[in-house]
Short mmCIF file of C-alpha atoms and ligand atoms in Angstrom, two decimals:
data_model
loop_
_atom_site.label_atom_id
_atom_site.label_comp_id
_atom_site.label_asym_id
_atom_site.label_seq_id
_atom_site.Cartn_x
_atom_site.Cartn_y
_atom_site.Cartn_z
CA MET M 1 -92.58 -86.50 -71.73
CA THR M 2 -90.90 -89.95 -70.65
CA GLY M 3 -92.45 -92.91 -71.31
CA ILE M 4 -92.41 -95.81 -69.34
CA LEU M 5 -92.24 -99.30 -70.75
CA LEU M 6 -92.12 -102.81 -69.04
CA VAL M 7 -90.39 -105.65 -70.25
CA GLN M 8 -89.90 -109.45 -68.70
CA GLY M 9 -86.46 -110.94 -68.83
CA ASP M 10 -82.93 -110.75 -68.51
CA ILE M 11 -81.65 -107.19 -68.22
CA THR M 12 -78.24 -108.04 -70.15
CA ARG M 13 -80.31 -109.23 -72.51
CA GLN M 14 -81.94 -105.75 -73.52
CA ARG M 15 -80.75 -102.99 -75.75
CA ALA M 16 -80.54 -99.40 -74.89
CA ASP M 17 -78.64 -96.30 -75.10
CA ALA M 18 -78.15 -97.64 -70.93
CA ILE M 19 -78.65 -100.30 -68.21
CA VAL M 20 -78.14 -99.49 -64.74
CA ASN M 21 -76.87 -101.82 -62.22
CA ALA M 22 -78.27 -102.62 -58.80
CA ALA M 23 -74.56 -103.29 -57.52
CA ASN M 24 -72.88 -102.67 -53.99
CA SER M 25 -70.87 -99.79 -53.02
CA SER M 26 -67.87 -101.74 -54.10
CA LEU M 27 -68.52 -101.67 -57.32
CA LEU M 28 -66.74 -104.69 -57.89
CA GLY M 29 -69.31 -106.99 -58.16
CA GLY M 30 -71.46 -108.85 -56.47
CA GLY M 31 -74.63 -111.14 -57.12
CA GLY M 32 -77.80 -110.49 -59.06
CA VAL M 33 -78.49 -108.05 -62.13
CA ASP M 34 -74.44 -107.23 -60.93
CA GLY M 35 -73.30 -110.85 -61.63
CA ALA M 36 -75.20 -111.03 -64.36
CA ILE M 37 -73.99 -107.68 -65.98
CA HIS M 38 -70.17 -108.44 -65.44
CA ARG M 39 -70.61 -111.55 -66.59
CA ARG M 40 -71.82 -111.18 -69.64
CA GLY M 41 -70.63 -107.45 -70.34
CA GLY M 42 -66.44 -108.84 -69.57
CA PRO M 43 -63.59 -107.24 -68.44
CA ALA M 44 -63.74 -103.89 -69.72
CA ILE M 45 -66.57 -102.57 -67.10
CA LEU M 46 -65.04 -104.65 -63.94
CA ALA M 47 -61.52 -102.23 -65.42
CA GLU M 48 -63.18 -99.72 -65.21
CA CYS M 49 -65.39 -99.65 -61.86
CA ARG M 50 -61.57 -100.49 -60.34
CA ALA M 51 -60.56 -97.33 -61.88
CA LEU M 52 -63.23 -95.42 -60.57
CA ARG M 53 -62.69 -96.81 -57.21
CA ALA M 54 -59.36 -95.48 -57.07
CA SER M 55 -60.22 -91.80 -58.43
CA ARG M 56 -63.53 -90.15 -57.17
CA TYR M 57 -64.42 -93.84 -55.33
CA GLY M 58 -61.49 -94.78 -52.66
CA ARG M 59 -64.59 -95.57 -50.20
CA GLY M 60 -67.36 -96.85 -52.72
CA LEU M 61 -69.90 -95.01 -53.99
CA PRO M 62 -72.74 -94.03 -52.09
CA THR M 63 -76.10 -95.89 -51.44
CA GLY M 64 -78.50 -94.09 -53.74
CA GLN M 65 -75.96 -92.06 -55.91
CA ALA M 66 -75.26 -93.48 -59.88
CA VAL M 67 -71.90 -93.42 -61.58
CA ALA M 68 -71.28 -94.70 -65.46
CA THR M 69 -69.02 -96.88 -66.84
CA THR M 70 -68.94 -98.68 -70.67
CA ALA M 71 -71.25 -101.87 -71.02
CA GLY M 72 -68.09 -103.52 -72.91
CA ARG M 73 -70.09 -106.55 -74.95
CA LEU M 74 -73.71 -105.58 -73.91
CA GLY M 75 -76.67 -103.94 -75.80
CA ALA M 76 -75.68 -100.76 -74.81
CA GLN M 77 -73.23 -97.99 -74.62
CA TRP M 78 -73.23 -97.15 -71.07
CA VAL M 79 -73.49 -98.78 -67.56
CA ILE M 80 -74.98 -97.09 -64.97
CA HIS M 81 -74.15 -98.58 -61.25
CA THR M 82 -76.29 -97.53 -58.30
CA VAL M 83 -76.50 -98.59 -55.22
CA GLY M 84 -79.70 -99.08 -53.59
CA PRO M 85 -80.28 -99.06 -49.81
CA VAL M 86 -80.57 -102.52 -47.97
CA PHE M 87 -84.59 -102.63 -46.90
CA SER M 88 -85.20 -101.79 -42.79
CA ALA M 89 -87.88 -102.38 -41.08
CA ASP M 90 -87.65 -99.61 -38.23
CA GLU M 91 -85.94 -96.78 -40.74
CA ASP M 92 -87.72 -95.57 -44.19
CA ARG M 93 -85.00 -95.14 -46.41
CA SER M 94 -87.58 -94.36 -49.45
CA PRO M 95 -85.62 -91.36 -50.22
CA LEU M 96 -82.53 -93.40 -50.77
CA LEU M 97 -84.12 -96.05 -53.81
CA ALA M 98 -85.75 -92.72 -54.95
CA SER M 99 -82.78 -90.74 -55.13
CA CYS M 100 -81.17 -94.23 -57.09
CA TYR M 101 -83.50 -93.81 -59.81
CA ARG M 102 -83.09 -89.89 -60.26
CA ALA M 103 -79.09 -89.96 -59.91
CA SER M 104 -79.41 -92.82 -62.74
CA LEU M 105 -81.05 -90.07 -64.97
CA ARG M 106 -79.28 -87.14 -64.16
CA VAL M 107 -76.10 -89.37 -65.54
CA ALA M 108 -78.06 -90.07 -68.08
CA ASP M 109 -78.74 -86.86 -69.20
CA GLU M 110 -75.25 -86.07 -68.50
CA LEU M 111 -74.00 -88.85 -71.27
CA GLY M 112 -77.05 -87.67 -73.92
CA ALA M 113 -78.85 -91.57 -73.49
CA ARG M 114 -82.58 -91.74 -74.37
CA THR M 115 -84.02 -95.45 -73.40
CA VAL M 116 -82.24 -96.68 -69.85
CA ALA M 117 -83.70 -99.81 -68.65
CA PHE M 118 -84.12 -100.26 -65.23
CA PRO M 119 -83.82 -103.16 -63.06
CA ALA M 120 -85.99 -103.46 -60.11
CA ILE M 121 -83.09 -101.86 -57.26
CA SER M 122 -82.60 -103.30 -53.92
CA THR M 123 -85.74 -106.21 -53.89
CA GLY M 124 -83.05 -109.20 -54.64
CA VAL M 125 -80.74 -109.27 -52.19
CA TYR M 126 -81.66 -106.05 -50.38
CA GLY M 127 -84.79 -107.13 -49.48
CA TRP M 128 -86.81 -104.72 -50.52
CA PRO M 129 -91.26 -105.63 -51.06
CA MET M 130 -91.41 -105.35 -54.24
CA ALA M 131 -94.73 -103.43 -55.02
CA ASP M 132 -93.52 -101.14 -52.65
CA ALA M 133 -89.95 -100.97 -54.66
CA ALA M 134 -92.32 -100.17 -57.85
CA ARG M 135 -94.22 -98.16 -56.19
CA ILE M 136 -91.06 -95.71 -55.19
CA ALA M 137 -89.73 -96.60 -58.61
CA VAL M 138 -92.74 -95.46 -60.96
CA ALA M 139 -92.63 -92.29 -58.85
CA ALA M 140 -89.89 -91.09 -59.05
CA VAL M 141 -89.36 -91.35 -62.57
CA ARG M 142 -92.80 -89.99 -63.35
CA SER M 143 -91.49 -86.90 -61.11
CA ALA M 144 -88.17 -86.67 -62.70
CA ASP M 145 -87.08 -84.15 -65.23
CA THR M 146 -85.28 -85.95 -67.59
CA ALA M 147 -84.47 -85.59 -71.51
CA VAL M 148 -85.08 -89.78 -71.15
CA GLU M 149 -87.77 -90.64 -73.97
CA GLU M 150 -88.39 -94.28 -72.60
CA VAL M 151 -87.48 -96.01 -69.15
CA ARG M 152 -87.78 -99.07 -69.63
CA PHE M 153 -88.58 -101.48 -66.30
CA VAL M 154 -86.82 -104.73 -67.05
CA LEU M 155 -88.38 -107.28 -64.43
CA LEU M 156 -87.05 -111.01 -64.28
CA ASP M 157 -90.31 -112.88 -63.34
CA ALA M 158 -93.78 -112.72 -64.48
CA PRO M 159 -94.41 -112.16 -60.76
CA ALA M 160 -92.28 -108.72 -59.98
CA TYR M 161 -93.52 -108.14 -63.88
CA GLU M 162 -97.60 -107.50 -63.03
CA VAL M 163 -96.64 -106.28 -59.52
CA PHE M 164 -94.82 -103.33 -61.67
CA ALA M 165 -97.69 -102.95 -64.18
CA ARG M 166 -100.24 -102.59 -61.67
CA GLN M 167 -98.61 -99.67 -60.02
CA ILE M 168 -98.14 -98.36 -63.85
CA GLY M 169 -102.05 -98.45 -63.95
P1 ADP O 1 -80.41 -105.46 -55.13
O1 ADP O 1 -79.01 -105.45 -53.86
O2 ADP O 1 -80.32 -103.98 -55.15
O3 ADP O 1 -81.51 -105.94 -54.25
P2 ADP O 1 -80.35 -107.45 -56.64
O4 ADP O 1 -80.07 -107.81 -58.01
O5 ADP O 1 -79.55 -108.93 -55.80
O6 ADP O 1 -80.14 -105.90 -56.24
O7 ADP O 1 -81.96 -108.04 -57.27
C1 ADP O 1 -82.87 -106.56 -58.10
C2 ADP O 1 -84.03 -107.44 -58.72
O8 ADP O 1 -83.35 -107.79 -59.52
C3 ADP O 1 -84.28 -108.83 -58.32
O9 ADP O 1 -85.74 -108.38 -58.16
C4 ADP O 1 -84.25 -110.16 -58.78
O10 ADP O 1 -85.10 -110.82 -58.88
C5 ADP O 1 -83.91 -109.06 -60.13
N1 ADP O 1 -82.86 -109.14 -61.13
C6 ADP O 1 -81.82 -110.65 -60.96
N2 ADP O 1 -81.43 -111.15 -61.89
C7 ADP O 1 -81.32 -109.59 -62.99
C8 ADP O 1 -81.56 -110.14 -64.31
N3 ADP O 1 -80.39 -110.94 -65.03
N4 ADP O 1 -82.13 -109.16 -65.58
C9 ADP O 1 -83.06 -108.29 -64.70
N5 ADP O 1 -83.66 -108.38 -63.36
C10 ADP O 1 -82.33 -108.83 -62.48
#
């Protein structure tokens, strides 16, 4: 069974087999978690992302999918990049958000990663309300069929941590 752990802090400071990046489909970097991961992880990550754009993902990584690269100088073996949906009040995009967690865990299984750190995908510039995002994230991880032993949600601030803690129960 997969254990779920909550940590408040900076995901780029975590030690885990894999760290998940809330990327955008260009895979070429951005703000938030993405910017922090590339800054601390160094240029090797971006080099692999560029290679992925030149090969498998010429049109970018589709929303809800995941792909791994090296973690460069981060305290992990891999970064798993996944693209969250932009929140929409008119359209229910929650299956895509759940898919980010499931697809990332599937990639983790392929790599043999046993500990995986996730940020709260889509809750930054993509605008997803934290409580709803936490509900979707926890449900997706709990229902995933995976060999990953520990999923660690790394929340940047205390309010986000509290929201996830209430969701875990
Ligand atoms: P998205 O584009 O998917 O919304 P963001 O990176 O903008 O992704 O934000 C996702 C969440 O990660 C937000 O709740 C944001 O506060 C949080 N966050 C930003 N930087 C970090 C970090 N270094 N470590 C952990 N969480 C972070």
